[in-house]
Amino acid sequence: MPGKANGVGVQVEDTKICVVMVGLPARGKSYIAQIAQRYLQWLSIPAQTFNVGNYRRNDAPHPTADFFDFNNAEGERKRRAAAEAAVADMLRWFRSGGIVGILDATNSTKDRRQWVHQVCEANGIEVLFVESLCDQEEVIMANILDVKTSSPDYKDQDPEEAANDFRRRISQYEKVYKTIDGDGDEGDYTYLKIMNIGKQVIINRIQDYLQSRIVYYLMNLHIRPRSVWLSRVTR
């Protein structure tokens, strides 16, 4: 999209945005990241997703739920190293001409989000947090069965055992998870919250054209299959 205005006097190619996914496992974050990347590429905007889980699999390819216990020092070290590797690769990609990098991870604590924000800000990159929240049990279970039982983490494992382990993994994250605090010390962040598959959305401090395009698209995104009926009327 050569020369596309990104606000007054700013061009898209002069803007760099890191879309930071936030949310518990099985909330559709990776799907949102992938579909957002395709949309941006369709707009001819260079976009790439950096999935922290893929980096973590280099050191822990088939972890059990205990690996994600935040009291597990070795697991925490490896998860932090994976996040640092993903962010480092993303920064190199931005320097090579990238426009929108999508950091796909839980980013479940304020400390982790603050670190990502500070690193991006120090490198002149805008940050847009996208948090997917869901408390509908049927949706969560469908995501577990549809996605996580086919995850590389559970390759060649019994689907039922994989689903049970993944539920325990979610429980580990629930112990430390903090939603983005718009009324507190995260109130100055730019973010979009999507609750229960788009039933409610909260937008905060969206700054320019490209951020607005991303947010508008994600607000209208459906992360679960649904029926579409077409009617042909003849006379």
PDB file of C-alpha atoms in Angstrom, residues 24-195:
ATOM      1  CA  LEU A  24      -5.362 -17.368  28.751  1.00  0.00           C
ATOM      2  CA  PRO A  25      -4.782 -20.454  26.597  1.00  0.00           C
ATOM      3  CA  ALA A  26      -7.719 -21.653  24.459  1.00  0.00           C
ATOM      4  CA  ARG A  27      -9.121 -18.161  23.967  1.00  0.00           C
ATOM      5  CA  GLY A  28      -8.490 -17.987  20.225  1.00  0.00           C
ATOM      6  CA  LYS A  29      -5.357 -15.820  20.350  1.00  0.00           C
ATOM      7  CA  SER A  30      -3.418 -17.736  17.701  1.00  0.00           C
ATOM      8  CA  TYR A  31      -6.406 -17.764  15.367  1.00  0.00           C
ATOM      9  CA  ILE A  32      -6.816 -14.000  15.787  1.00  0.00           C
ATOM     10  CA  ALA A  33      -3.091 -13.501  15.147  1.00  0.00           C
ATOM     11  CA  GLN A  34      -3.106 -15.629  11.996  1.00  0.00           C
ATOM     12  CA  ILE A  35      -6.224 -14.070  10.507  1.00  0.00           C
ATOM     13  CA  ALA A  36      -4.972 -10.550  11.297  1.00  0.00           C
ATOM     14  CA  GLN A  37      -1.703 -11.332   9.513  1.00  0.00           C
ATOM     15  CA  ARG A  38      -3.569 -12.543   6.421  1.00  0.00           C
ATOM     16  CA  TYR A  39      -5.776  -9.460   6.418  1.00  0.00           C
ATOM     17  CA  LEU A  40      -2.817  -7.095   6.620  1.00  0.00           C
ATOM     18  CA  GLN A  41      -0.951  -8.964   3.898  1.00  0.00           C
ATOM     19  CA  TRP A  42      -4.087  -8.723   1.758  1.00  0.00           C
ATOM     20  CA  LEU A  43      -3.812  -4.946   2.259  1.00  0.00           C
ATOM     21  CA  SER A  44      -0.183  -5.234   1.043  1.00  0.00           C
ATOM     22  CA  ILE A  45       1.110  -4.310   4.514  1.00  0.00           C
ATOM     23  CA  PRO A  46       4.142  -6.412   5.535  1.00  0.00           C
ATOM     24  CA  ALA A  47       3.004  -8.419   8.572  1.00  0.00           C
ATOM     25  CA  GLN A  48       4.396 -11.432  10.392  1.00  0.00           C
ATOM     26  CA  THR A  49       3.439 -13.461  13.460  1.00  0.00           C
ATOM     27  CA  PHE A  50       6.000 -14.471  16.071  1.00  0.00           C
ATOM     28  CA  ASN A  51       4.606 -17.345  18.118  1.00  0.00           C
ATOM     29  CA  VAL A  52       6.465 -17.686  21.417  1.00  0.00           C
ATOM     30  CA  GLY A  53       5.320 -21.296  21.774  1.00  0.00           C
ATOM     31  CA  ASN A  54       7.269 -22.235  18.644  1.00  0.00           C
ATOM     32  CA  TYR A  55      10.441 -20.798  20.184  1.00  0.00           C
ATOM     33  CA  ARG A  56       9.780 -22.564  23.483  1.00  0.00           C
ATOM     34  CA  ARG A  57       9.492 -25.925  21.711  1.00  0.00           C
ATOM     35  CA  ASN A  58      13.202 -25.730  20.861  1.00  0.00           C
ATOM     36  CA  ASP A  59      13.949 -26.441  24.549  1.00  0.00           C
ATOM     37  CA  ALA A  60      10.702 -28.086  25.657  1.00  0.00           C
ATOM     38  CA  PRO A  61       8.921 -29.757  22.737  1.00  0.00           C
ATOM     39  CA  HIS A  62       6.378 -31.815  24.727  1.00  0.00           C
ATOM     40  CA  PRO A  63       5.932 -30.221  28.163  1.00  0.00           C
ATOM     41  CA  THR A  64       3.383 -31.302  30.733  1.00  0.00           C
ATOM     42  CA  ALA A  65       1.239 -28.828  32.632  1.00  0.00           C
ATOM     43  CA  ASP A  66       3.807 -28.686  35.453  1.00  0.00           C
ATOM     44  CA  PHE A  67       6.235 -26.960  33.075  1.00  0.00           C
ATOM     45  CA  PHE A  68       3.900 -23.932  33.118  1.00  0.00           C
ATOM     46  CA  ASP A  69       3.769 -23.691  36.897  1.00  0.00           C
ATOM     47  CA  PHE A  70       5.184 -20.236  37.658  1.00  0.00           C
ATOM     48  CA  ASN A  71       6.934 -21.740  40.708  1.00  0.00           C
ATOM     49  CA  ASN A  72       8.872 -23.994  38.320  1.00  0.00           C
ATOM     50  CA  ALA A  73      12.119 -22.022  38.030  1.00  0.00           C
ATOM     51  CA  GLU A  74      13.489 -23.998  35.083  1.00  0.00           C
ATOM     52  CA  GLY A  75      10.211 -23.777  33.199  1.00  0.00           C
ATOM     53  CA  GLU A  76      10.023 -20.039  33.865  1.00  0.00           C
ATOM     54  CA  ARG A  77      13.599 -19.580  32.605  1.00  0.00           C
ATOM     55  CA  LYS A  78      12.848 -21.402  29.363  1.00  0.00           C
ATOM     56  CA  ARG A  79       9.589 -19.523  28.811  1.00  0.00           C
ATOM     57  CA  ARG A  80      11.353 -16.211  29.353  1.00  0.00           C
ATOM     58  CA  ALA A  81      14.149 -17.211  26.967  1.00  0.00           C
ATOM     59  CA  ALA A  82      11.568 -18.117  24.331  1.00  0.00           C
ATOM     60  CA  ALA A  83       9.853 -14.739  24.683  1.00  0.00           C
ATOM     61  CA  GLU A  84      13.185 -12.919  24.426  1.00  0.00           C
ATOM     62  CA  ALA A  85      14.130 -14.885  21.294  1.00  0.00           C
ATOM     63  CA  ALA A  86      10.772 -14.123  19.663  1.00  0.00           C
ATOM     64  CA  VAL A  87      11.037 -10.409  20.435  1.00  0.00           C
ATOM     65  CA  ALA A  88      14.642 -10.288  19.195  1.00  0.00           C
ATOM     66  CA  ASP A  89      13.627 -11.882  15.890  1.00  0.00           C
ATOM     67  CA  MET A  90      10.695  -9.487  15.625  1.00  0.00           C
ATOM     68  CA  LEU A  91      12.963  -6.464  16.115  1.00  0.00           C
ATOM     69  CA  ARG A  92      15.301  -7.717  13.400  1.00  0.00           C
ATOM     70  CA  TRP A  93      12.298  -8.171  11.113  1.00  0.00           C
ATOM     71  CA  PHE A  94      11.150  -4.625  11.796  1.00  0.00           C
ATOM     72  CA  ARG A  95      14.610  -3.318  10.918  1.00  0.00           C
ATOM     73  CA  SER A  96      14.416  -5.162   7.591  1.00  0.00           C
ATOM     74  CA  GLY A  97      11.211  -3.341   6.610  1.00  0.00           C
ATOM     75  CA  GLY A  98       8.401  -4.992   8.589  1.00  0.00           C
ATOM     76  CA  ILE A  99       5.346  -2.880   9.412  1.00  0.00           C
ATOM     77  CA  VAL A 100       3.140  -4.974  11.749  1.00  0.00           C
ATOM     78  CA  GLY A 101       4.627  -7.690  13.935  1.00  0.00           C
ATOM     79  CA  ILE A 102       2.239  -9.865  15.930  1.00  0.00           C
ATOM     80  CA  LEU A 103       3.591 -11.312  19.184  1.00  0.00           C
ATOM     81  CA  ASP A 104       1.491 -14.414  19.825  1.00  0.00           C
ATOM     82  CA  ALA A 105       1.747 -15.477  23.480  1.00  0.00           C
ATOM     83  CA  THR A 106      -0.299 -15.345  26.666  1.00  0.00           C
ATOM     84  CA  ASN A 107       1.495 -12.239  28.018  1.00  0.00           C
ATOM     85  CA  SER A 108      -0.528 -12.966  31.101  1.00  0.00           C
ATOM     86  CA  THR A 109       1.189 -10.763  33.696  1.00  0.00           C
ATOM     87  CA  LYS A 110       1.632  -7.011  34.009  1.00  0.00           C
ATOM     88  CA  ASP A 111       5.401  -7.466  34.259  1.00  0.00           C
ATOM     89  CA  ARG A 112       5.579  -9.315  30.937  1.00  0.00           C
ATOM     90  CA  ARG A 113       3.419  -6.711  29.187  1.00  0.00           C
ATOM     91  CA  GLN A 114       5.459  -3.880  30.662  1.00  0.00           C
ATOM     92  CA  TRP A 115       8.669  -5.488  29.423  1.00  0.00           C
ATOM     93  CA  VAL A 116       7.317  -5.902  25.875  1.00  0.00           C
ATOM     94  CA  HIS A 117       6.013  -2.338  25.890  1.00  0.00           C
ATOM     95  CA  GLN A 118       9.337  -0.905  27.075  1.00  0.00           C
ATOM     96  CA  VAL A 119      11.385  -2.864  24.526  1.00  0.00           C
ATOM     97  CA  CYS A 120       9.143  -1.807  21.654  1.00  0.00           C
ATOM     98  CA  GLU A 121       8.958   1.802  22.773  1.00  0.00           C
ATOM     99  CA  ALA A 122      12.768   1.975  23.022  1.00  0.00           C
ATOM    100  CA  ASN A 123      12.930   0.857  19.383  1.00  0.00           C
ATOM    101  CA  GLY A 124      10.345   3.328  18.089  1.00  0.00           C
ATOM    102  CA  ILE A 125       7.602   0.720  17.688  1.00  0.00           C
ATOM    103  CA  GLU A 126       3.969   1.387  18.587  1.00  0.00           C
ATOM    104  CA  VAL A 127       2.288  -1.231  20.773  1.00  0.00           C
ATOM    105  CA  LEU A 128      -1.300  -2.411  20.398  1.00  0.00           C
ATOM    106  CA  PHE A 129      -2.417  -4.985  22.972  1.00  0.00           C
ATOM    107  CA  VAL A 130      -5.225  -7.313  21.869  1.00  0.00           C
ATOM    108  CA  GLU A 131      -6.753  -9.252  24.770  1.00  0.00           C
ATOM    109  CA  SER A 132      -9.159 -12.132  24.170  1.00  0.00           C
ATOM    110  CA  LEU A 133     -11.331 -12.894  27.199  1.00  0.00           C
ATOM    111  CA  CYS A 134     -13.815 -15.749  27.413  1.00  0.00           C
ATOM    112  CA  ASP A 135     -15.661 -17.422  30.278  1.00  0.00           C
ATOM    113  CA  GLN A 136     -18.008 -19.546  28.169  1.00  0.00           C
ATOM    114  CA  GLU A 137     -17.117 -23.131  28.998  1.00  0.00           C
ATOM    115  CA  GLU A 138     -18.456 -24.590  25.755  1.00  0.00           C
ATOM    116  CA  VAL A 139     -16.273 -22.250  23.694  1.00  0.00           C
ATOM    117  CA  ILE A 140     -13.186 -22.997  25.769  1.00  0.00           C
ATOM    118  CA  MET A 141     -13.702 -26.743  25.499  1.00  0.00           C
ATOM    119  CA  ALA A 142     -14.292 -26.497  21.756  1.00  0.00           C
ATOM    120  CA  ASN A 143     -11.014 -24.588  21.382  1.00  0.00           C
ATOM    121  CA  ILE A 144      -9.189 -27.227  23.407  1.00  0.00           C
ATOM    122  CA  LEU A 145     -10.567 -30.079  21.326  1.00  0.00           C
ATOM    123  CA  ASP A 146     -10.258 -28.318  17.965  1.00  0.00           C
ATOM    124  CA  VAL A 147      -6.809 -26.816  18.375  1.00  0.00           C
ATOM    125  CA  LYS A 148      -4.832 -28.031  21.327  1.00  0.00           C
ATOM    126  CA  THR A 149      -5.210 -31.748  20.786  1.00  0.00           C
ATOM    127  CA  SER A 150      -3.558 -31.234  17.382  1.00  0.00           C
ATOM    128  CA  SER A 151      -0.854 -28.961  18.791  1.00  0.00           C
ATOM    129  CA  PRO A 152       2.791 -30.041  18.354  1.00  0.00           C
ATOM    130  CA  ASP A 153       2.955 -30.103  22.169  1.00  0.00           C
ATOM    131  CA  TYR A 154       0.688 -33.167  22.141  1.00  0.00           C
ATOM    132  CA  LYS A 155       1.886 -34.952  19.046  1.00  0.00           C
ATOM    133  CA  ASP A 156       1.137 -38.715  19.121  1.00  0.00           C
ATOM    134  CA  GLN A 157      -0.629 -38.407  22.486  1.00  0.00           C
ATOM    135  CA  ASP A 158      -4.100 -39.649  23.323  1.00  0.00           C
ATOM    136  CA  PRO A 159      -6.547 -36.777  22.602  1.00  0.00           C
ATOM    137  CA  GLU A 160      -8.374 -37.186  25.914  1.00  0.00           C
ATOM    138  CA  GLU A 161      -5.138 -37.177  27.923  1.00  0.00           C
ATOM    139  CA  ALA A 162      -3.918 -34.179  25.915  1.00  0.00           C
ATOM    140  CA  ALA A 163      -7.131 -32.262  26.634  1.00  0.00           C
ATOM    141  CA  ASN A 164      -6.909 -33.060  30.365  1.00  0.00           C
ATOM    142  CA  ASP A 165      -3.292 -31.948  30.517  1.00  0.00           C
ATOM    143  CA  PHE A 166      -4.143 -28.765  28.682  1.00  0.00           C
ATOM    144  CA  ARG A 167      -6.895 -28.004  31.186  1.00  0.00           C
ATOM    145  CA  ARG A 168      -4.273 -28.303  33.914  1.00  0.00           C
ATOM    146  CA  ARG A 169      -2.010 -25.966  31.919  1.00  0.00           C
ATOM    147  CA  ILE A 170      -4.791 -23.388  31.806  1.00  0.00           C
ATOM    148  CA  SER A 171      -5.148 -23.693  35.591  1.00  0.00           C
ATOM    149  CA  GLN A 172      -1.464 -22.850  36.001  1.00  0.00           C
ATOM    150  CA  TYR A 173      -1.913 -19.659  33.993  1.00  0.00           C
ATOM    151  CA  GLU A 174      -5.112 -18.739  35.846  1.00  0.00           C
ATOM    152  CA  LYS A 175      -3.111 -18.505  39.095  1.00  0.00           C
ATOM    153  CA  VAL A 176      -1.126 -15.497  37.820  1.00  0.00           C
ATOM    154  CA  TYR A 177      -3.245 -14.073  35.001  1.00  0.00           C
ATOM    155  CA  LYS A 178      -4.085 -10.384  35.186  1.00  0.00           C
ATOM    156  CA  THR A 179      -6.376  -8.759  32.664  1.00  0.00           C
ATOM    157  CA  ILE A 180      -5.218  -5.433  31.242  1.00  0.00           C
ATOM    158  CA  ASP A 181      -5.933  -2.849  33.942  1.00  0.00           C
ATOM    159  CA  GLY A 182      -7.426   0.088  32.078  1.00  0.00           C
ATOM    160  CA  ASP A 183      -8.232   1.896  35.316  1.00  0.00           C
ATOM    161  CA  GLY A 184      -4.770   1.427  36.811  1.00  0.00           C
ATOM    162  CA  ASP A 185      -1.154   1.489  35.712  1.00  0.00           C
ATOM    163  CA  GLU A 186      -1.987   0.104  32.251  1.00  0.00           C
ATOM    164  CA  GLY A 187      -4.510   2.820  31.473  1.00  0.00           C
ATOM    165  CA  ASP A 188      -2.119   4.577  29.101  1.00  0.00           C
ATOM    166  CA  TYR A 189      -1.678   1.493  26.919  1.00  0.00           C
ATOM    167  CA  THR A 190      -3.312   1.229  23.524  1.00  0.00           C
ATOM    168  CA  TYR A 191      -5.497  -1.866  23.623  1.00  0.00           C
ATOM    169  CA  LEU A 192      -8.508  -3.746  22.362  1.00  0.00           C
ATOM    170  CA  LYS A 193     -10.372  -6.172  24.607  1.00  0.00           C
ATOM    171  CA  ILE A 194     -12.599  -8.757  22.934  1.00  0.00           C
ATOM    172  CA  MET A 195     -14.959 -10.481  25.370  1.00  0.00           C
TER     173      MET A 195
END
